mmCIF file of C-alpha atoms in Angstrom:
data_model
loop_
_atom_site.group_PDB
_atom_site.id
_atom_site.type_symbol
_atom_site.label_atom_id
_atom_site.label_comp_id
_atom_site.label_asym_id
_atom_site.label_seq_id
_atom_site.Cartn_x
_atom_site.Cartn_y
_atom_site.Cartn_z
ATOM 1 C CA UNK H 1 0.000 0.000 0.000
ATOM 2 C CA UNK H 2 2.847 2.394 0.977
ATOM 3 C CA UNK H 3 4.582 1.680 -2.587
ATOM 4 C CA UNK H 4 1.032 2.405 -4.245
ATOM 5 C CA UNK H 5 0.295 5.456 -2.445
ATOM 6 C CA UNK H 6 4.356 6.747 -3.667
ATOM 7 C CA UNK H 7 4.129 5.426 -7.193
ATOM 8 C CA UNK H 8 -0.127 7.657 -7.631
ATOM 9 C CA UNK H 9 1.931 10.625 -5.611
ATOM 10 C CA UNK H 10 5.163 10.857 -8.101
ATOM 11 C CA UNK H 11 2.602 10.171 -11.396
ATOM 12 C CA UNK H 12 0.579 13.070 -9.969
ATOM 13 C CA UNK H 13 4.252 15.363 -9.588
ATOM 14 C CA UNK H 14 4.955 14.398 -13.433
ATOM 15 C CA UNK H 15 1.469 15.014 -15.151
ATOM 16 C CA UNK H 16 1.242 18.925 -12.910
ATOM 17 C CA UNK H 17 4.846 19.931 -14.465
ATOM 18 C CA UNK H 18 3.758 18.043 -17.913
ATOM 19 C CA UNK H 19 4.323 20.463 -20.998
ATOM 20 C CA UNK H 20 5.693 24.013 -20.378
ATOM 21 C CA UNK H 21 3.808 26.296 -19.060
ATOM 22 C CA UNK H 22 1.379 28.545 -20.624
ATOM 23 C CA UNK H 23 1.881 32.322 -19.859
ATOM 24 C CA UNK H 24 -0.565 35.117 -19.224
ATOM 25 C CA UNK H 25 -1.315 37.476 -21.605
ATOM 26 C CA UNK H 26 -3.891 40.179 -21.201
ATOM 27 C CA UNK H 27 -6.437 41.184 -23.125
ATOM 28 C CA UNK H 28 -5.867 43.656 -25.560
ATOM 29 C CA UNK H 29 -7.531 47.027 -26.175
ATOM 30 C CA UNK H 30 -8.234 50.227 -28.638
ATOM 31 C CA UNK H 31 -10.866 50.441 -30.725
ATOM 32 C CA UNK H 32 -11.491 49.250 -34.226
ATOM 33 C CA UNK H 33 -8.819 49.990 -37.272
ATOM 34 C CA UNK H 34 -6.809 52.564 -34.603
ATOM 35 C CA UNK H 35 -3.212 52.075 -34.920
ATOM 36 C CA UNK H 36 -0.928 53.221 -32.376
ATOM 37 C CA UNK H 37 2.678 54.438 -33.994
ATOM 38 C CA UNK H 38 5.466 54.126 -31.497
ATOM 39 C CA UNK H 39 8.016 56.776 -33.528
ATOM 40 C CA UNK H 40 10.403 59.664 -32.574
ATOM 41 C CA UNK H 41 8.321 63.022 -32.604
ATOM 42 C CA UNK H 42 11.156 63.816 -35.429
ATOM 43 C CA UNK H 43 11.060 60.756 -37.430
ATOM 44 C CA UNK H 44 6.957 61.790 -37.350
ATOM 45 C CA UNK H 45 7.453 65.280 -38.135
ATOM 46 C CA UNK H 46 9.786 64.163 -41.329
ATOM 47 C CA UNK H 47 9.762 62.278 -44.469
ATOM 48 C CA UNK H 48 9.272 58.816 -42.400
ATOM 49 C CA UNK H 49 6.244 59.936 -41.108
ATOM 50 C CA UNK H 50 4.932 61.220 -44.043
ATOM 51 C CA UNK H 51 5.576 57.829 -45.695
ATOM 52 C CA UNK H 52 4.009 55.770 -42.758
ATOM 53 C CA UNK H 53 0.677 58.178 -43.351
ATOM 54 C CA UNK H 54 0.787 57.370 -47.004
ATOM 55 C CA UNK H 55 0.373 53.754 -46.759
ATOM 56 C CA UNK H 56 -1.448 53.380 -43.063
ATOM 57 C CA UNK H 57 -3.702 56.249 -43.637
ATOM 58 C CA UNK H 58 -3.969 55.888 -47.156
ATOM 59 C CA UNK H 59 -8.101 56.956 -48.220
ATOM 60 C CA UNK H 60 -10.330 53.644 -47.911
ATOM 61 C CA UNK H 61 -11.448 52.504 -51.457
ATOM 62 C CA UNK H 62 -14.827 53.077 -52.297
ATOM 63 C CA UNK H 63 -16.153 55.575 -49.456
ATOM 64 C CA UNK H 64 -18.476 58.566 -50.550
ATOM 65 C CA UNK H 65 -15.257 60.919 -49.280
ATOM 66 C CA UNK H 66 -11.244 60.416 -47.983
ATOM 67 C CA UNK H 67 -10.909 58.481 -44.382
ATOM 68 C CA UNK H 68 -7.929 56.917 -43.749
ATOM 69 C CA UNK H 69 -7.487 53.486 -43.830
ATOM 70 C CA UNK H 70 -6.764 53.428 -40.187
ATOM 71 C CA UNK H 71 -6.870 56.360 -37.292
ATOM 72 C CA UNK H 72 -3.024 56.558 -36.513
ATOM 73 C CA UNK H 73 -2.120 57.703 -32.677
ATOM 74 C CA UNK H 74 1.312 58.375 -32.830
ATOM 75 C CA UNK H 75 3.350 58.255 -28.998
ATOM 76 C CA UNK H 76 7.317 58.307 -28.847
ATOM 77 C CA UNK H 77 8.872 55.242 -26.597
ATOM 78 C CA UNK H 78 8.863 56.548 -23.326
ATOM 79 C CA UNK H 79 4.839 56.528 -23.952
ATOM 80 C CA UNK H 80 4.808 53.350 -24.679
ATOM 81 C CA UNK H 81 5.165 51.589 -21.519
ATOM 82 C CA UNK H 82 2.568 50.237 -18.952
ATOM 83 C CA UNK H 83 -1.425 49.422 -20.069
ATOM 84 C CA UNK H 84 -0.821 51.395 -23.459
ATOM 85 C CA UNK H 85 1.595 48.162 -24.917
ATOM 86 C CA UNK H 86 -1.772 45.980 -24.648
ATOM 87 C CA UNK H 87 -2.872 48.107 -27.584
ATOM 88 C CA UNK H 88 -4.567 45.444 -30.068
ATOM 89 C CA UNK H 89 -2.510 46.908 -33.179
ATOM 90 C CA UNK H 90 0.949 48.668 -32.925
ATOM 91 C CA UNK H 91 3.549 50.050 -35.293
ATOM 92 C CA UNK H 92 6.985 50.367 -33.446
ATOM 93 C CA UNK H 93 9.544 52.345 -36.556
ATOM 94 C CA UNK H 94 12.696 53.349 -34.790
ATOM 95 C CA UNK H 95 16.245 54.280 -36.303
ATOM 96 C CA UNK H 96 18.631 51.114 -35.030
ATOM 97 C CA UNK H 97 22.003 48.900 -35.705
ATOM 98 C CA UNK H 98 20.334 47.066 -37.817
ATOM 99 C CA UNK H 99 17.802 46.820 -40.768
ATOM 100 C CA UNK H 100 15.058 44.642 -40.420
ATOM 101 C CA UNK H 101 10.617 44.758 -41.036
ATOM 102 C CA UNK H 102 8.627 42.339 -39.024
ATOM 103 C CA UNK H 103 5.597 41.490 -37.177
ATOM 104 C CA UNK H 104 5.171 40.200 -33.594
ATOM 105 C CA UNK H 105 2.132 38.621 -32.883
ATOM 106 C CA UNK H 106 0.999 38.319 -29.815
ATOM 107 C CA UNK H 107 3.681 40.170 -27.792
ATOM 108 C CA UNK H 108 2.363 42.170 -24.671
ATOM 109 C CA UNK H 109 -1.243 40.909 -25.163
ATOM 110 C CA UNK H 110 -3.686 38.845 -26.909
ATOM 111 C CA UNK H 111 -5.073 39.651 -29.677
ATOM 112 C CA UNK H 112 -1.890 41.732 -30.946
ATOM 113 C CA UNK H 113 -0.413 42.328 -34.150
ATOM 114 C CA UNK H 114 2.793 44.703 -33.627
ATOM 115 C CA UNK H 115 4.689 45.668 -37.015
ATOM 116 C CA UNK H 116 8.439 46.460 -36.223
ATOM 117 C CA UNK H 117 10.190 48.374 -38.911
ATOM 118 C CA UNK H 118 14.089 49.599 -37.935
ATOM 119 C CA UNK H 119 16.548 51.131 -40.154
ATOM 120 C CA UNK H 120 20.189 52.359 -39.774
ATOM 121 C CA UNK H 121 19.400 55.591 -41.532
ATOM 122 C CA UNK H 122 16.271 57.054 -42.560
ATOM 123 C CA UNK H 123 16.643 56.148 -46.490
ATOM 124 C CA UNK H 124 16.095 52.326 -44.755
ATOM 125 C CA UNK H 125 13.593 53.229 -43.174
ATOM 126 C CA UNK H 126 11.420 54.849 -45.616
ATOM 127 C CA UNK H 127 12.358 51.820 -48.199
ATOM 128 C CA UNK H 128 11.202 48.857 -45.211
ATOM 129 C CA UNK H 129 7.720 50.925 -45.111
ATOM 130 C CA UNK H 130 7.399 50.578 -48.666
ATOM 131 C CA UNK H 131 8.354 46.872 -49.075
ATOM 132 C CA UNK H 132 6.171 45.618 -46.111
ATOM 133 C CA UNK H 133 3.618 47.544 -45.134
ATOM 134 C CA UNK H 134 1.202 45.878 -47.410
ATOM 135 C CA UNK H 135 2.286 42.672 -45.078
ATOM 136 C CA UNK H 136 1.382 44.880 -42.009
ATOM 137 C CA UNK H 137 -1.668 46.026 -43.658
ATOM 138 C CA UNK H 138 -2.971 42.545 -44.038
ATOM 139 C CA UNK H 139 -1.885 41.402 -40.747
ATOM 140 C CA UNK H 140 -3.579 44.173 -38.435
ATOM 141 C CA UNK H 141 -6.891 43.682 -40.924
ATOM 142 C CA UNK H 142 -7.361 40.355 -40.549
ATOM 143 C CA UNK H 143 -6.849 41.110 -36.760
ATOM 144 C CA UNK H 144 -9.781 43.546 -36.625
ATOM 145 C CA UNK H 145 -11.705 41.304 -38.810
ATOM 146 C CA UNK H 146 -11.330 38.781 -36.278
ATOM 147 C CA UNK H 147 -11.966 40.563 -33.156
ATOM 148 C CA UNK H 148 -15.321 42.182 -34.823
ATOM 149 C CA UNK H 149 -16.746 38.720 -35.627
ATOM 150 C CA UNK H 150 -15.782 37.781 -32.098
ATOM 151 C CA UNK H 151 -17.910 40.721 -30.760
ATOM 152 C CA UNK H 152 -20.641 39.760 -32.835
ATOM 153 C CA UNK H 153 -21.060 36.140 -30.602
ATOM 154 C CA UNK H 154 -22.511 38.625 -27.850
ATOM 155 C CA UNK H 155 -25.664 38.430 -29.403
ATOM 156 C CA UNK H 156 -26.667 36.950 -32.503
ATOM 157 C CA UNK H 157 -29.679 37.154 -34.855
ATOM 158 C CA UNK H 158 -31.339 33.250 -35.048
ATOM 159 C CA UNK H 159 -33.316 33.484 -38.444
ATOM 160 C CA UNK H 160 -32.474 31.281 -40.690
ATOM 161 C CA UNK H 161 -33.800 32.659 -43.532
ATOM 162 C CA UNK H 162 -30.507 32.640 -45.679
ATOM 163 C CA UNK H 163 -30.211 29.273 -44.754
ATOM 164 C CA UNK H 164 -33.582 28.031 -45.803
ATOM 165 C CA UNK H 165 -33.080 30.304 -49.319
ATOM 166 C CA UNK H 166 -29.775 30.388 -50.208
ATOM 167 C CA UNK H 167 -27.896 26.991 -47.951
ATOM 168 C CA UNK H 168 -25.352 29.707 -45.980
ATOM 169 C CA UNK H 169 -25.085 30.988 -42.583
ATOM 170 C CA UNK H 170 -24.186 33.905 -41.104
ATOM 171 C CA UNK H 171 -22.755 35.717 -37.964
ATOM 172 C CA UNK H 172 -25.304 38.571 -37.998
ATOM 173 C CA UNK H 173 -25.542 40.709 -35.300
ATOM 174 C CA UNK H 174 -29.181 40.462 -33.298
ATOM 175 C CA UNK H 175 -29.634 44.355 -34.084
ATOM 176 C CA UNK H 176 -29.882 43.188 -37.766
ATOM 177 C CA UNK H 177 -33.227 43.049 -38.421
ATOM 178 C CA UNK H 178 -34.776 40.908 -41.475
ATOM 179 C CA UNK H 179 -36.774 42.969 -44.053
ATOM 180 C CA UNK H 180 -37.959 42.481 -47.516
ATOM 181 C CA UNK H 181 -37.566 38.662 -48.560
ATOM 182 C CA UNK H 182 -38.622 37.471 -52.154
ATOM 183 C CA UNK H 183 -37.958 34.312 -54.236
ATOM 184 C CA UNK H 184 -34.203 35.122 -54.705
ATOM 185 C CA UNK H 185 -33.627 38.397 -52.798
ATOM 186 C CA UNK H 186 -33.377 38.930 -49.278
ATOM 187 C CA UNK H 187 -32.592 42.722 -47.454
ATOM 188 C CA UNK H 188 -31.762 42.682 -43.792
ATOM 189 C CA UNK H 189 -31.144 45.893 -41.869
ATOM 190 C CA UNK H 190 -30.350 48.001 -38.775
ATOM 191 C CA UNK H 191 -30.961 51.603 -38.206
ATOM 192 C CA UNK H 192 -28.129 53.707 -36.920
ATOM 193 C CA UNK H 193 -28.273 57.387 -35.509
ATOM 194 C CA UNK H 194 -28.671 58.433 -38.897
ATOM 195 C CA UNK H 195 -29.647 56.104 -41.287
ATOM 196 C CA UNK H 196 -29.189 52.601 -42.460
ATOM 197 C CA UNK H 197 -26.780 49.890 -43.025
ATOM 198 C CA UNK H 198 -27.751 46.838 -45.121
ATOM 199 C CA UNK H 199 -27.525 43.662 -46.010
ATOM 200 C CA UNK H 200 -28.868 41.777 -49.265
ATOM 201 C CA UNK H 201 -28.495 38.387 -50.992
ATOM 202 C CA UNK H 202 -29.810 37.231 -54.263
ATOM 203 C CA UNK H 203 -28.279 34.348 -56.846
ATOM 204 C CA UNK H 204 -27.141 34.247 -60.488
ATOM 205 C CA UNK H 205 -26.641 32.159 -62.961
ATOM 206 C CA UNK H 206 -23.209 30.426 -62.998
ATOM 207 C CA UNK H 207 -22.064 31.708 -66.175
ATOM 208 C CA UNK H 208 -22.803 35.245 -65.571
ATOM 209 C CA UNK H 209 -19.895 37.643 -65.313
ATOM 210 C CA UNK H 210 -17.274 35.124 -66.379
ATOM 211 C CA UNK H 211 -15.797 37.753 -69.213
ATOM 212 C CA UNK H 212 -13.073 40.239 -67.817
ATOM 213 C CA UNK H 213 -13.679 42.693 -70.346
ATOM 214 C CA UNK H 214 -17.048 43.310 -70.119
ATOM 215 C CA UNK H 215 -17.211 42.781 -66.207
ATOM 216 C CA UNK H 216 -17.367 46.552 -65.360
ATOM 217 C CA UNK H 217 -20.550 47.096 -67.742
ATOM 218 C CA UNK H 218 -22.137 43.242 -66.607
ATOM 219 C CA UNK H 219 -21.406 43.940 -62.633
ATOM 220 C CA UNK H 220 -23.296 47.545 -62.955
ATOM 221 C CA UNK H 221 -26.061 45.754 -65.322
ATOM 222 C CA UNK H 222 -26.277 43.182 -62.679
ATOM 223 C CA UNK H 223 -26.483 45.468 -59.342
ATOM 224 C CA UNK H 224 -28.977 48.036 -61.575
ATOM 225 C CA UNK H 225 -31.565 45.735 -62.698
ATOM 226 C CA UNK H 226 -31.636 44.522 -58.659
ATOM 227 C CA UNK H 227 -31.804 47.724 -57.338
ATOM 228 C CA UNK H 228 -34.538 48.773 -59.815
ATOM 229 C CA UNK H 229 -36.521 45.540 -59.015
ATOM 230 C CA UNK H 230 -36.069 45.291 -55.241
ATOM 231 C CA UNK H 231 -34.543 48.770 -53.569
ATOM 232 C CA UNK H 232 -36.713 51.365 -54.319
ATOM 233 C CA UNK H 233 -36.100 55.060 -53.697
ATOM 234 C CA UNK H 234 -37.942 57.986 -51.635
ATOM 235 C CA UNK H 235 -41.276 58.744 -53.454
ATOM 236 C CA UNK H 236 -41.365 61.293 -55.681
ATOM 237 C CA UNK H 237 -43.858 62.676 -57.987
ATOM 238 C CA UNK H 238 -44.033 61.443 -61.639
ATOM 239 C CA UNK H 239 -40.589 59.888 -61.337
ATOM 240 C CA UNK H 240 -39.081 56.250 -60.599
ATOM 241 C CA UNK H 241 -36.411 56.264 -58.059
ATOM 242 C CA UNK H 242 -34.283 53.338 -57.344
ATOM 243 C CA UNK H 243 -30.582 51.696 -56.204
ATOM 244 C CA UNK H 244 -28.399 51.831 -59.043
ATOM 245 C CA UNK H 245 -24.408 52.374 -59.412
ATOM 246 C CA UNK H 246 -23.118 56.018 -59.025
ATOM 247 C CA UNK H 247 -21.867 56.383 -62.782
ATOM 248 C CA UNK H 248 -18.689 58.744 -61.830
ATOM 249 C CA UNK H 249 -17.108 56.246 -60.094
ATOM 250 C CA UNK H 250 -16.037 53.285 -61.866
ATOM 251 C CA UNK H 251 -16.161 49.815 -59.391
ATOM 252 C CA UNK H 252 -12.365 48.641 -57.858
ATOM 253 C CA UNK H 253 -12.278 44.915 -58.604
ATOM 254 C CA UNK H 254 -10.565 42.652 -56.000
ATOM 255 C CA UNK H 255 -9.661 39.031 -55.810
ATOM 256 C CA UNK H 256 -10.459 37.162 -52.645
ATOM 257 C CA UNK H 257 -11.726 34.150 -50.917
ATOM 258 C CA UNK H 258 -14.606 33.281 -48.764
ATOM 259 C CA UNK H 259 -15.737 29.842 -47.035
ATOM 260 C CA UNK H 260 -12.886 28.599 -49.344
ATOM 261 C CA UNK H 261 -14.847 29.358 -52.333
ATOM 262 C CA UNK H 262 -13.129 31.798 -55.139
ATOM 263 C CA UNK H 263 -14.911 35.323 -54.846
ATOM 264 C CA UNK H 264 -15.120 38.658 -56.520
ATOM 265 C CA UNK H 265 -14.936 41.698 -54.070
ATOM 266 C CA UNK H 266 -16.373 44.878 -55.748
ATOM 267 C CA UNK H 267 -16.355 48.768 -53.708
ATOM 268 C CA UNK H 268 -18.023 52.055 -55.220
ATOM 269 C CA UNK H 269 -20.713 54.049 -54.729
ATOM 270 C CA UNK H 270 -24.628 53.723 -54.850
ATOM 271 C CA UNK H 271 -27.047 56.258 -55.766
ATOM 272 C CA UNK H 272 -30.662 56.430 -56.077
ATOM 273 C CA UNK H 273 -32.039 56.978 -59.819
ATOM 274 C CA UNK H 274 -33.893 60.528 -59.450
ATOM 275 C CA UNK H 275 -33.489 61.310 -56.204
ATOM 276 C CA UNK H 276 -30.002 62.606 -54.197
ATOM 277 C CA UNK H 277 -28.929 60.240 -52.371
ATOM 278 C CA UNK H 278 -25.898 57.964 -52.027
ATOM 279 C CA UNK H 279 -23.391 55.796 -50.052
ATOM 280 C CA UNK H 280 -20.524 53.277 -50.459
ATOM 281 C CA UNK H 281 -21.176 49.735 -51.291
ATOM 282 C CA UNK H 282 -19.126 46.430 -50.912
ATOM 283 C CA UNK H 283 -20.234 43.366 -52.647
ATOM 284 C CA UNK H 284 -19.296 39.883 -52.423
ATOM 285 C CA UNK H 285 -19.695 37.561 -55.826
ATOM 286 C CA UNK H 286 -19.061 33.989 -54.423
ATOM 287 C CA UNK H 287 -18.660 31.277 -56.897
ATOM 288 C CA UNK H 288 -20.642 28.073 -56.094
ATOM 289 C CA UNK H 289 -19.675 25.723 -58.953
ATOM 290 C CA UNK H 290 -21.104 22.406 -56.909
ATOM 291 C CA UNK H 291 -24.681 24.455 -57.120
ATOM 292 C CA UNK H 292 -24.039 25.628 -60.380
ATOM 293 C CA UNK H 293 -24.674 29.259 -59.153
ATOM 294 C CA UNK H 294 -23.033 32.390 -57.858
ATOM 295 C CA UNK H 295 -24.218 33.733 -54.834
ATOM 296 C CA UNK H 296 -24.142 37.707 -54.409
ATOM 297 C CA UNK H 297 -24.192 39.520 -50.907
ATOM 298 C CA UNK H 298 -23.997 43.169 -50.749
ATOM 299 C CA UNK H 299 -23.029 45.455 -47.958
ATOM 300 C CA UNK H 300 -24.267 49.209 -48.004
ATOM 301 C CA UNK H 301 -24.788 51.571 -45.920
ATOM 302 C CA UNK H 302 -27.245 55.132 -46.141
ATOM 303 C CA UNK H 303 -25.742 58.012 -43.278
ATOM 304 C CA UNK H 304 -25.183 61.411 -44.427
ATOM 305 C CA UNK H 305 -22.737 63.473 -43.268
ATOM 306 C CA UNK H 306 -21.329 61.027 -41.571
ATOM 307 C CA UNK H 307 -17.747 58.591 -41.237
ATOM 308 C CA UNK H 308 -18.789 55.648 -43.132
ATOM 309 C CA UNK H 309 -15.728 53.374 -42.454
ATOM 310 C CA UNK H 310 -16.024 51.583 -39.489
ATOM 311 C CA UNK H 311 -19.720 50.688 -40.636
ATOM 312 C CA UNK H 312 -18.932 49.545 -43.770
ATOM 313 C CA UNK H 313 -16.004 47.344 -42.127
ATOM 314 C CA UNK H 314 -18.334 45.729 -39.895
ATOM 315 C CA UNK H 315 -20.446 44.998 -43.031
ATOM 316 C CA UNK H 316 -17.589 43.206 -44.228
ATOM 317 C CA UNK H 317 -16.569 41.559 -41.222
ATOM 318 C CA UNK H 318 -20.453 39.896 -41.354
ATOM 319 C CA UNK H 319 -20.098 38.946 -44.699
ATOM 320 C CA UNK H 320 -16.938 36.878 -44.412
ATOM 321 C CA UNK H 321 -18.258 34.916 -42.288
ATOM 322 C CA UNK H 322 -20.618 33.248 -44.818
ATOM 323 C CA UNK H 323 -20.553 29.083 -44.843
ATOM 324 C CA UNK H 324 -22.070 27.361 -47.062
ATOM 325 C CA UNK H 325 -24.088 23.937 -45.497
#
């Protein structure tokens, strides 16, 4: 018994200092798409900063006017010290022996993307910004992406109308309300202090715009003819008002992925066919070959005179998180 009781007691030792240890990190904070820039009031002042707000502040495709791609907050070291290194995104740039651009993930907090950019002389500097802040860029999105979704668990919306229509789910928010619903065309919405953000889905044919150089004039065709037949305008007297594409501003065509399906990302600007009234717009084209059938979702949102960025970001963030049953 006294050789059992030593054998379960030394078992016990070995499983409690099993693996290594898993250290705390805190929880990190700032709000959504604010970057903190830990630089030198003089490297700020000069041509580093001036590149740094070039690519890090650069204008947001597709917004009615400018606003920066993220709100920079820019602190010199000593600053940085404390509560303010569990910042969720960071840019530390700081003249050094040596000439390096990477990210740290996770460093002082969790979730933390921290992009570290050093340079022996300013020249290096400026040319590390330039060769990896698109890296950075990605990184710190794909953070914020993350941590918005995560938010959205707090409370979420249980219809399953997009399921029972289209055969997707969603992460939408319960202050997302469901609206108009027709045979292929769905609109969910939420009001906001002033106005609207929005949500619709509809399907097309499989073959439809498949031909790159008439995809500009098919994608407007395509988003015109639904706007005309589903998103009507304010009344007006004698005329027919309606969603179509803002003409002046030509659609920015991206690449992407969603659910692991191949996808078309489109940004530009709506406007409303006899009436004055516009917004930005972000639509998803999602290719679903197995269903023979591309699925479109659409993110816009209606608030004049207002900063449309972080709403049409959280537009996005719900609509990449689309999976198809």
């Amino acid at each position: 018994m006294k050789h059992l009781s030593l054998l379960l007691l030394t078992l016990l030792l070995i499983s409690c200092n099993d693996g290594p240890k898993k250290k705390y990190k805190p929880g990190s904070i700032g709000a959504i798409n604010s970057l903190g820039v830990v630089i030198s009031n003089e490297l700020w002042e000069g041509a580093v900063g001036d590149k740094l707000r070039e690519h890090f502040a650069a204008p947001v495709v597709g917004l009615t006017w400018e606003e920066p791609l993220f709100s920079l907050e820019q602190m010199p070291q000593k600053v940085f010290t404390g509560t303010t290194r569990y910042r969720r995104a960071v840019l530390f740039v700081d003249l050094d022996t040596v000439n390096v651009a990477h990210i740290k993930t996770d460093l002082y907090a969790a979730p933390q993307e921290i992009g570290v950019i050093k340079g022996r002389t300013q020249e290096e500097l400026i040319n590390n910004i330039e060769s990896h802040a698109d890296e950075i860029i990605a990184a710190i999105k794909g953070m914020e992406l993350e941590e918005t979704q995560k938010r959205f668990l707090r409370s979420l919306n249980k219809d399953k109308i997009l399921e029972e229509k289209f055969g997707v789910t969603l992460r939408l928010p319960s202050i997302y309300k469901m609206g108009k619903q027709e045979d292929n065309f769905v609109w969910i919405d939420r009001e906001i202090q002033k106005g609207s953000m929005n949500i619709i889905a509809y399907e097309i044919p499989w073959n439809r715009l498949n031909n790159d150089s008439t995809l500009v004039t098919d994608f407007i065709r395509m988003r015109d003819s639904i706007g005309e037949k589903y998103i009507p305008g304010p009344d007006v007297r004698n005329k027919k008002t309606y969603m179509t594409t803002e003409d002046a501003f030509a659609p920015h065509f991206f690449e992407t992925e969603i659910d692991g399906h191949k996808t078309l990302e489109a940004r530009s600007i709506w406007d409303i066919e006899n009436y004055p009234m516009a917004g930005p717009f972000l639509t998803f084209v999602i290719d679903d070959e197995q269903n023979n059938r591309k699925l479109v979702v659409e993110g816009f949102t209606f608030a004049p005179a207002t900063n449309k960025r972080d709403y049409m970001f959280e537009l996005e963030a719900i609509l990449r998180t689309i999976k198809f049953k």
